[in-house]
Coordinates of C-alpha atoms in Angstrom, one line a residue:
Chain R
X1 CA 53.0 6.7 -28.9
X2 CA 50.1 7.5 -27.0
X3 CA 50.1 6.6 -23.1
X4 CA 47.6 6.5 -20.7
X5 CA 47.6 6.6 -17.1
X6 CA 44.9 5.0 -14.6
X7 CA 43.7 5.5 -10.8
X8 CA 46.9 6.1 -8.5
X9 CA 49.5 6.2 -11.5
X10 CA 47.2 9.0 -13.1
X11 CA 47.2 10.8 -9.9
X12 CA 50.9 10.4 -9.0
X13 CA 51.9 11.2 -12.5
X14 CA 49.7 14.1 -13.3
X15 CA 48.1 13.5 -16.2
X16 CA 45.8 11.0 -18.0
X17 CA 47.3 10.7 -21.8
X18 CA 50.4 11.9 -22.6
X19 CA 52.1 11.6 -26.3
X20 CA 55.8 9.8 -25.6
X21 CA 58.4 9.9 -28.1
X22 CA 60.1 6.5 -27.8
X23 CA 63.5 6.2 -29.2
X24 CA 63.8 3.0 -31.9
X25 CA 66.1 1.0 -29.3
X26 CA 62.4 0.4 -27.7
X27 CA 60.8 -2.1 -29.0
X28 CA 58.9 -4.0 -26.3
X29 CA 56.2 -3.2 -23.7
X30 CA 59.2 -3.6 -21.0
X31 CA 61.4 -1.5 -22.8
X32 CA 58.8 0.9 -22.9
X33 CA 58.4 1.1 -18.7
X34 CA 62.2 1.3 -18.7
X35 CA 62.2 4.3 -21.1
X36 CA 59.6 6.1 -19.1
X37 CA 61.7 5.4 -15.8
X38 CA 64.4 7.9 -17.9
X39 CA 61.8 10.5 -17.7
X40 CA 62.3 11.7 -14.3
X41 CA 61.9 11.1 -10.5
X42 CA 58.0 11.0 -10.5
X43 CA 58.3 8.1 -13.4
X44 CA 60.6 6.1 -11.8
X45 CA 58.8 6.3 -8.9
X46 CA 55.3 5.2 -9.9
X47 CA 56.7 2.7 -12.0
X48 CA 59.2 1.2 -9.2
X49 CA 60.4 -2.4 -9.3
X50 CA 58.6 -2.4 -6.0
X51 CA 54.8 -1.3 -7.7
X52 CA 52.4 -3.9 -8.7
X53 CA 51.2 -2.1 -12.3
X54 CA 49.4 -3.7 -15.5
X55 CA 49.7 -2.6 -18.8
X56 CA 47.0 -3.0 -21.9
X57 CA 48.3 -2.6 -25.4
X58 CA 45.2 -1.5 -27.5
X59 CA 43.4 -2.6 -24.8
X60 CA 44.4 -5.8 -24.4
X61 CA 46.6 -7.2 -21.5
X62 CA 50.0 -7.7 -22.2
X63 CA 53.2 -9.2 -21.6
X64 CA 56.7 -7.5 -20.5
X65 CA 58.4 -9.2 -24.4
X66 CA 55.2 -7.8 -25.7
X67 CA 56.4 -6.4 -28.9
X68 CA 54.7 -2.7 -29.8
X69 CA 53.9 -0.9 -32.5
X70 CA 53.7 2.8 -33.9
X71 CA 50.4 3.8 -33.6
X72 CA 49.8 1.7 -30.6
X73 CA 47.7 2.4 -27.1
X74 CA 49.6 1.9 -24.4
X75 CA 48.4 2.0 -20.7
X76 CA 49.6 1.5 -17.7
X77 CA 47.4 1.3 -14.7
X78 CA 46.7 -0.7 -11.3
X79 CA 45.3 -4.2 -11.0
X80 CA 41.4 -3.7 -11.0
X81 CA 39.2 -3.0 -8.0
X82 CA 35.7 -2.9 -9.9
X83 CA 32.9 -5.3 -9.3
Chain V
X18 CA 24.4 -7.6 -23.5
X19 CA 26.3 -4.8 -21.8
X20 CA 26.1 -1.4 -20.5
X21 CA 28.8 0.7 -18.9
X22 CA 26.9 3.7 -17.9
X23 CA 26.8 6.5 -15.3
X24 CA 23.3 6.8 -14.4
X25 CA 21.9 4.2 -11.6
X26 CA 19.8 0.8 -12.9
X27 CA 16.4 -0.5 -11.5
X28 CA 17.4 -4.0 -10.5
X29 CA 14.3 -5.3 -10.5
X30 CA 13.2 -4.0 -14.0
X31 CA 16.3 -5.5 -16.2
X32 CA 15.5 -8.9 -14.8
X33 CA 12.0 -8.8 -15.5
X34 CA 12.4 -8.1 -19.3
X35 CA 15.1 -10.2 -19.6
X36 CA 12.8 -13.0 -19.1
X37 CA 10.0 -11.3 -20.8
X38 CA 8.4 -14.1 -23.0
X39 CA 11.5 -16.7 -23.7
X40 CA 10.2 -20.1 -22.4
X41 CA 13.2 -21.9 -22.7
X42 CA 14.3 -20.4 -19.7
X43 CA 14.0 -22.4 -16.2
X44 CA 16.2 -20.3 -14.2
X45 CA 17.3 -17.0 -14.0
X46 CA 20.3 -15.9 -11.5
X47 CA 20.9 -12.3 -11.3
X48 CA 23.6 -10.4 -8.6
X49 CA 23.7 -7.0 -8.0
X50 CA 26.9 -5.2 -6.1
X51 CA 26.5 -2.3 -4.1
X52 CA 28.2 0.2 -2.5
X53 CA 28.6 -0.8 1.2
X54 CA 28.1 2.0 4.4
X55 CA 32.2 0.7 5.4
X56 CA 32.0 3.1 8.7
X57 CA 34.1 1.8 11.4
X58 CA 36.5 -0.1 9.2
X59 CA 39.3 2.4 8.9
X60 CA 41.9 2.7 11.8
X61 CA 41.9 6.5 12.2
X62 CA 38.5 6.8 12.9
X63 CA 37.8 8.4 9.3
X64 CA 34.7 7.5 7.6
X65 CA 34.1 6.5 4.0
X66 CA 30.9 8.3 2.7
X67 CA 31.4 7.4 -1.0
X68 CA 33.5 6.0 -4.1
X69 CA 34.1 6.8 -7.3
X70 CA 35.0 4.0 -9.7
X71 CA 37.1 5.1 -12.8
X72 CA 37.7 3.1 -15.9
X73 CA 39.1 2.6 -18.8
X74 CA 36.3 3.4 -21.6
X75 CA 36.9 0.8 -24.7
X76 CA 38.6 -1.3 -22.6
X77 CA 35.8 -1.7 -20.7
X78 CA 33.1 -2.7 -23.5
X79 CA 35.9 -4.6 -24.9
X80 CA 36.4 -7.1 -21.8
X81 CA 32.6 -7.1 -20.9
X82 CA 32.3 -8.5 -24.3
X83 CA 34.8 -10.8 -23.9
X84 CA 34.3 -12.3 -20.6
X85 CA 30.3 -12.6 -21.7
X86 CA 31.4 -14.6 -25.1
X87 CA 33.4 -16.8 -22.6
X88 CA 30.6 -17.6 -20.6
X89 CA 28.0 -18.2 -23.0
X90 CA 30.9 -21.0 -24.9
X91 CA 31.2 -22.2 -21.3
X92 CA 27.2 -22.6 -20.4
X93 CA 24.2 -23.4 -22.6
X94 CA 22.6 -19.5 -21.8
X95 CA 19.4 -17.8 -22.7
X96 CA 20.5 -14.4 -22.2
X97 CA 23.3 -12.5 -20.3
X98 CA 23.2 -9.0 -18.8
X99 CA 26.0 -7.3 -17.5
X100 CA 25.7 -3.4 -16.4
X101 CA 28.7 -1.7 -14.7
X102 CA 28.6 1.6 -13.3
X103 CA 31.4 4.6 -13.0
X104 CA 31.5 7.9 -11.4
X105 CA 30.8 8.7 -8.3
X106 CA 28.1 6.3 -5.7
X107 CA 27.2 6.7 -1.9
X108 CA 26.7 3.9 0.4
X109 CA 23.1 1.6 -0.8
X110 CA 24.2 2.5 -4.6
X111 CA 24.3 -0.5 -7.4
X112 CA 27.6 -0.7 -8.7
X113 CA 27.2 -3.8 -11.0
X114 CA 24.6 -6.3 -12.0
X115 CA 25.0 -9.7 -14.3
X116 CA 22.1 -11.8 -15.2
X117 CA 22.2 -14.7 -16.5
X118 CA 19.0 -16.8 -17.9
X119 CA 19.8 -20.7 -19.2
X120 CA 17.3 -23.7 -19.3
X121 CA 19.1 -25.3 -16.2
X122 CA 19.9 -24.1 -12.9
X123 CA 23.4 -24.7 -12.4
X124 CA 24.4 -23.2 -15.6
X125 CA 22.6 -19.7 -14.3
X126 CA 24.1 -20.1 -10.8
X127 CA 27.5 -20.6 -12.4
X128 CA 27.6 -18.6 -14.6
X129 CA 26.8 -15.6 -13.1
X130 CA 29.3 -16.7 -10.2
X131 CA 31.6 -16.6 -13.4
X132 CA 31.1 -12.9 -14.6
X133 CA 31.7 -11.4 -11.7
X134 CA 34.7 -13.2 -10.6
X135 CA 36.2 -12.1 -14.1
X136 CA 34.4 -8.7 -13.7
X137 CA 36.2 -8.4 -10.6
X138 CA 39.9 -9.1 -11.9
X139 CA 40.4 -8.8 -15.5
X140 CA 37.3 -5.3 -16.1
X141 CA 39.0 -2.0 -16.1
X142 CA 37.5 -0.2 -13.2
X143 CA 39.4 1.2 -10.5
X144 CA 37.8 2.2 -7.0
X145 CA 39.1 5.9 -4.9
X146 CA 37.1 6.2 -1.6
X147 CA 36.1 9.4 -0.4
X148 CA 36.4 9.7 3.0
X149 CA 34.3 12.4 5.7
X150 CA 37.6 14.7 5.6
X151 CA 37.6 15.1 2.0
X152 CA 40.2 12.9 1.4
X153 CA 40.4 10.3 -0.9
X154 CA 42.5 7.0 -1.1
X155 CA 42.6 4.0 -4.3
X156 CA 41.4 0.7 -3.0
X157 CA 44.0 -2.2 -3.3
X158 CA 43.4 -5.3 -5.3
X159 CA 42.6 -8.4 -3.1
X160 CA 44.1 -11.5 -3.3
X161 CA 40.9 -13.1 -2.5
X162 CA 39.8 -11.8 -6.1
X163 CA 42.5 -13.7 -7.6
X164 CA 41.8 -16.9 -5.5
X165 CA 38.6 -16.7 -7.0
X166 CA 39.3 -16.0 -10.3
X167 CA 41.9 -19.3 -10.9
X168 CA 38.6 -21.7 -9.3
X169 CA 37.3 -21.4 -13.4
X170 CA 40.8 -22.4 -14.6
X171 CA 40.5 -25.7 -15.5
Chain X
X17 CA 11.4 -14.5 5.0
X18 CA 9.7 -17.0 3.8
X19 CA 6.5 -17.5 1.9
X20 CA 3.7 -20.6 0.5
X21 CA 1.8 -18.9 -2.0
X22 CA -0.8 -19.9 -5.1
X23 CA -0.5 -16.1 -6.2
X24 CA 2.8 -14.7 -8.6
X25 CA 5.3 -13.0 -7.2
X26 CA 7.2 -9.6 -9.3
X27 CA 10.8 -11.1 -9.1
X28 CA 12.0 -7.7 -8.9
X29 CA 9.5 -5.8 -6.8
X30 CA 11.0 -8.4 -4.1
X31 CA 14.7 -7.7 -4.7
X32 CA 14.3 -4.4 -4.7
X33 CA 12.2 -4.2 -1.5
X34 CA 14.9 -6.7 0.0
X35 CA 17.8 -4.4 0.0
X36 CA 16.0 -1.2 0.0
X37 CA 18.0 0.9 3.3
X38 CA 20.4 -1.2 4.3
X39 CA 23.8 -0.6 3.6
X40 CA 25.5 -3.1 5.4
X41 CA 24.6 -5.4 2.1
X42 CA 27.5 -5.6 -0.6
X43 CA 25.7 -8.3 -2.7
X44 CA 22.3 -9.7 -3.3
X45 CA 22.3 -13.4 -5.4
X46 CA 18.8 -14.1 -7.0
X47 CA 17.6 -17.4 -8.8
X48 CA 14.2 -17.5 -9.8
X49 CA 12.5 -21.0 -11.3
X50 CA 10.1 -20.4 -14.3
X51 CA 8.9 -23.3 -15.8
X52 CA 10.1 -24.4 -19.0
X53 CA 8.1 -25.3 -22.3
X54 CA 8.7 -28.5 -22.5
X55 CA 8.3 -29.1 -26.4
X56 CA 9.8 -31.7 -28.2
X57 CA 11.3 -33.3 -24.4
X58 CA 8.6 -36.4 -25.2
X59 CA 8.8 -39.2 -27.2
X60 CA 5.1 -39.4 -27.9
X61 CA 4.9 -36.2 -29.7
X62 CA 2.7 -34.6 -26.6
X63 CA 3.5 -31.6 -25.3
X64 CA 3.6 -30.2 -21.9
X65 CA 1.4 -27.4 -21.5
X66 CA 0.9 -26.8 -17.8
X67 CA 2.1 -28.4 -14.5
X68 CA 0.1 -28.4 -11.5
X69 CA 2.5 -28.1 -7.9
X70 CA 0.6 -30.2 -5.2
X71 CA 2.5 -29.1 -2.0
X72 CA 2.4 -30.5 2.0
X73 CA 1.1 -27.7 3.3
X74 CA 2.4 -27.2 7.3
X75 CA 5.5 -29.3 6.3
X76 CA 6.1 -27.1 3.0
X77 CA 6.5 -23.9 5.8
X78 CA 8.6 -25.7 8.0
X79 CA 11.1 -27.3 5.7
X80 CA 11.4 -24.1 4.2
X81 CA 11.8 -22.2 7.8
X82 CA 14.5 -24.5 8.7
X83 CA 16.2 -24.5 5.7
X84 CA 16.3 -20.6 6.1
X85 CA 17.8 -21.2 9.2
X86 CA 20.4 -23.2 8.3
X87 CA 21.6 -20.7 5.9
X88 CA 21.4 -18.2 8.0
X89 CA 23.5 -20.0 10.5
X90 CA 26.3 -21.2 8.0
X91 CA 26.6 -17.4 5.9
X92 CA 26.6 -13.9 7.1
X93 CA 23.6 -13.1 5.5
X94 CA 21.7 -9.9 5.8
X95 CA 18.7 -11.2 4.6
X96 CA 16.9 -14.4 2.8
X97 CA 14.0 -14.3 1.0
X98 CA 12.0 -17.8 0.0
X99 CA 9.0 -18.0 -2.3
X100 CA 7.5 -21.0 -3.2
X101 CA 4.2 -21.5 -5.5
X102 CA 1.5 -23.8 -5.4
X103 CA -0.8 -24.9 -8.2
X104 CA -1.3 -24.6 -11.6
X105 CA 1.2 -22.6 -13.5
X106 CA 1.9 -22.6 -17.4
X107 CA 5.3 -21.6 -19.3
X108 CA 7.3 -18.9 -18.7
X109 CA 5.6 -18.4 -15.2
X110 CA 7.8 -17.8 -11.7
X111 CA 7.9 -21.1 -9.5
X112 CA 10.4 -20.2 -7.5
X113 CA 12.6 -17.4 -5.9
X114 CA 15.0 -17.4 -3.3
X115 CA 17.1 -13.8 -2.6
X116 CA 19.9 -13.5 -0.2
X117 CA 22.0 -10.2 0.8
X118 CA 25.3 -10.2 2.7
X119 CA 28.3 -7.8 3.2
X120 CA 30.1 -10.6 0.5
X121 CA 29.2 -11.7 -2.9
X122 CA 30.7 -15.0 -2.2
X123 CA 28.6 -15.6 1.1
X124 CA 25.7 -14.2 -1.3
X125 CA 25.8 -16.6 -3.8
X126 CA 26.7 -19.7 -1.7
X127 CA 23.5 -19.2 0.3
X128 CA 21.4 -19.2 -2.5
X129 CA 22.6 -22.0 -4.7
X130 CA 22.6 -23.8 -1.3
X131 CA 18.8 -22.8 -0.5
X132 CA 17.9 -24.2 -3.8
X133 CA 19.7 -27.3 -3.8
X134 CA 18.0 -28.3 -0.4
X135 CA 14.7 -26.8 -1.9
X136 CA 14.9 -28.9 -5.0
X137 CA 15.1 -32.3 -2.4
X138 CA 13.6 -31.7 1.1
X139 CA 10.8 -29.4 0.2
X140 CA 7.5 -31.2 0.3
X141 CA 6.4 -30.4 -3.3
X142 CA 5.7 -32.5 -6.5
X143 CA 5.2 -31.2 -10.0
X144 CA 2.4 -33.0 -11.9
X145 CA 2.4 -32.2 -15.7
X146 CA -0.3 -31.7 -17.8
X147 CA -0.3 -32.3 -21.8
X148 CA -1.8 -31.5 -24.7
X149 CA -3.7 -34.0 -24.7
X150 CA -5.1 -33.5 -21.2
X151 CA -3.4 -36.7 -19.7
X152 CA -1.4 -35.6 -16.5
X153 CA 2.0 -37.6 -15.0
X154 CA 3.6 -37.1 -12.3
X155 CA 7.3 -35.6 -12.9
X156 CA 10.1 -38.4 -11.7
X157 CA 12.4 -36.9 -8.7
X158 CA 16.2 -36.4 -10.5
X159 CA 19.3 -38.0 -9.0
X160 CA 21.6 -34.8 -10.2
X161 CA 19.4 -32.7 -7.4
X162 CA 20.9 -35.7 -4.7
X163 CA 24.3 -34.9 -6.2
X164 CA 23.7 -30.9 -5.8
X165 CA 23.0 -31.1 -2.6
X166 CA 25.5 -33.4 -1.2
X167 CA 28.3 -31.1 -2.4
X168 CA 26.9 -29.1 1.1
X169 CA 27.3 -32.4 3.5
X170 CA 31.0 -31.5 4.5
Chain Q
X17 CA -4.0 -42.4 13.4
X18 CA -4.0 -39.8 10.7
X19 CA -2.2 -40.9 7.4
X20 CA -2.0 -38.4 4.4
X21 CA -0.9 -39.4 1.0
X22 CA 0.5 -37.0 -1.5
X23 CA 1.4 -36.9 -5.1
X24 CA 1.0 -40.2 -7.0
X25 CA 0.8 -42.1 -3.8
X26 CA -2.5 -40.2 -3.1
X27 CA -3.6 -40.4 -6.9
X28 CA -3.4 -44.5 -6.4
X29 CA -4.2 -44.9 -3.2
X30 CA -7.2 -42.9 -4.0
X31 CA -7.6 -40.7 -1.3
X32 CA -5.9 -37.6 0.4
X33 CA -6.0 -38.5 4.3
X34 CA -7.4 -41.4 6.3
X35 CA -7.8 -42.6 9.6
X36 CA -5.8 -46.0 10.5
X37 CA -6.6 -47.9 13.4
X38 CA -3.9 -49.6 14.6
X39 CA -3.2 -52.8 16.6
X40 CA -0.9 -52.3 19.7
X41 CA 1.9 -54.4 17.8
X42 CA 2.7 -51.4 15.3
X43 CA 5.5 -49.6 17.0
X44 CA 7.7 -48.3 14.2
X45 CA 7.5 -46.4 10.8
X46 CA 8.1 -49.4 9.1
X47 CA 5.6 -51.6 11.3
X48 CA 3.3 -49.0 9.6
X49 CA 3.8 -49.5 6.1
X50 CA 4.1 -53.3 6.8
X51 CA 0.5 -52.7 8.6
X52 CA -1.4 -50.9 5.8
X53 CA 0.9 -53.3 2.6
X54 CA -1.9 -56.0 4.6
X55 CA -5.1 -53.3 3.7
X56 CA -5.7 -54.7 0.2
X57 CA -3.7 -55.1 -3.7
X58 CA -4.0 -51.5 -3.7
X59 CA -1.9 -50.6 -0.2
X60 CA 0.1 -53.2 -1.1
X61 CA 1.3 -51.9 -4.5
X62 CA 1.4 -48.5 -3.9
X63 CA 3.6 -49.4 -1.3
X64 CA 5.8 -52.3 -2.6
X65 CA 9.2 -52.7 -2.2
X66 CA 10.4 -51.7 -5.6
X67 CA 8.6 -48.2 -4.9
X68 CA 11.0 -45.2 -3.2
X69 CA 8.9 -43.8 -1.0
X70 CA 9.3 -40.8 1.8
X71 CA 7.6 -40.9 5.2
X72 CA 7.4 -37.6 7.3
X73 CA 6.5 -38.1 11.1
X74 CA 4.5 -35.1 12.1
X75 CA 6.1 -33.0 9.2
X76 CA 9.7 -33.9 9.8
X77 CA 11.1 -36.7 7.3
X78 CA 11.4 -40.0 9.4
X79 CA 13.7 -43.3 9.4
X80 CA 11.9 -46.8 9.3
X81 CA 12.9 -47.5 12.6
X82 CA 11.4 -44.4 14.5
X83 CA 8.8 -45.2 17.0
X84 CA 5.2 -43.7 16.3
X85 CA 3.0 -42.5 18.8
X86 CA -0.7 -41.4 19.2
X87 CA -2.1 -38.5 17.6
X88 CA 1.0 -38.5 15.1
X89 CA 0.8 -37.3 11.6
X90 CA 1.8 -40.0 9.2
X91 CA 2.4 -38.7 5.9
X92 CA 3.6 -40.9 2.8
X93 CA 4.8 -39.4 -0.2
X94 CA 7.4 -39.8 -3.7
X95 CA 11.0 -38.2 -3.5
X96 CA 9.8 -34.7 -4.1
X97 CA 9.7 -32.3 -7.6
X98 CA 9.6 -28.5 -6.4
X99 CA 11.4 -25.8 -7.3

């Protein structure tokens, strides 16, 4: 599945878009943050219980019991500071 | 209508064709955000000289579009603008304008008061300020923006 | 600022020369009145096709000076900017503009929706319209405009 | 004293501005209109009670009960339109 990475989670991760291979166990957008908390320090750091993140599922907000799909966008990002 | 775009806009010029010929209009509201000079509002004596607002491009034209459908089912409008800029702006630089255009005047006021409310919460931009070392930090979310958002929950 | 004038105003030559250098300003609201074709709105078939705005002139300046004022004193507002016409004006032309800049969009658009609320029921004008037909009548003062502006009595 | 009519008030009335000489007993705003209600069918129409009418006192709206002087400007005029 294609992830994307915004403002201070692109910069702490290191990279914009990355191409994750989920396991089939994963099946929500929650199980999706946990699986990329496996991935290393710098993961489970950025997304820490203690960050306030957002996720958008083909660009659309979405929910923790979210279900996802193959094929979907998922990104994970800051709440927004436009305007 | 919306634009996400890089270059600057000429304030001025989009309201004026907006209006341009459509006599059904009896008010127009527009606001325009700029970037602010924020010098002596950072502890250490640093100074911010300019932002750069990133986004999320699709996202982006996909929530303009979204939150300007809500407004016009909300208010009896003429016309709607909303341009939002990204890249990189120094101090006296637009960031965003809305327009709105509608027979009555509270509906304009409102409604613009509307968009950029949503703009502000729910439009995938993200600010990092560049300060006069080089260094640059990402801007928090306020709650105020929040506060202001749940006002047009009812 | 404020200003009594027969003559058109360029809605966005004023907004733009209103911010233009000063970066202390994070928002600028603008509502600009046009007036309306009124087709259809009477029952005798006639048609509006021009309104002539007889004004108090002396009082017109110093309503609108206070009323300035008072904004100025209950927002922190960089700047305010009041136009008002007088005389005979046909569809789709400007009326009215107010602009007002401050460090805050919310403080922004306050101020102006306030400025013309207390325009639309202290300033010393009256609309006359003119029809088709050549008959002029003057235009009834509305009760909602009482109800916008005592949302501000607090 | 100086009296100026605007709108529909000076459409009726006929004129824009007049001079008013007043006895000593008018005092008030109201003793005013009450004065010129007695200066013909046309005052006293224009003027009736089942008209709402605004009085400024030297360009500041006034009450009924404020106390007029010399040289004042006496304006009467409809709920205004503008904006």
């Amino acid at each position: 599945m294609k992830v994307l990475y915004f403002a201070w989670l692109r910069t702490k991760i290191g990279c914009a878009e990355e191409e994750i291979d989920l396991p089939d166990t994963v099946k929500t957008v929650g199980d999706v943050l946990d699986y990329l908390r496996t991935k290393g320090e710098v993961y489970a750091e950025a997304l820490g219980e203690d960050k306030v993140i957002r996720v958008a599922l083909n660009q659309d907000y979405a929910q923790m019991d979210d279900t996802i799909q193959n094929g979907d966008e998922f990104a994970i990002f800051p709440p927004v500071t436009g305007g | 209508m919306i634009r996400v775009q890089k270059e600057n806009f000429d304030v001025g010029a989009e309201i004026n064709a907006l209006s341009h010929g459509n006599t059904a209009i009896g008010g127009i509201c527009s606001f325009v955000g700029l970037v602010r000079d924020f010098q002596h509002t950072k502890e250490d004596n640093t100074r911010v000289c300019a932002m750069t607002l990133e986004h999320y491009p699709g996202m982006t034209e996909k929530k303009l579009a979204e939150i300007e459908e809500t407004a016009r089912q909300r208010w009896p409008l003429e016309d709607v603008l909303i341009i939002h800029r990204y890249g990189r702006m120094e101090p006296g630089e637009n960031i965003v304008l809305v327009v709105t255009a509608s027979a009555h005047r509270q509906a304009a006021f409102e409604s613009a008061q509307f968009l950029m409310d949503f703009l502000k919460t729910k439009a995938p931009f993200w600010k990092l300020e560049e300060d006069n070392t080089g260094t640059g930090s990402w801007v928090d979310a306020r709650e105020s923006d929040d506060d202001a958002l749940s006002k047009w929950e009812k």
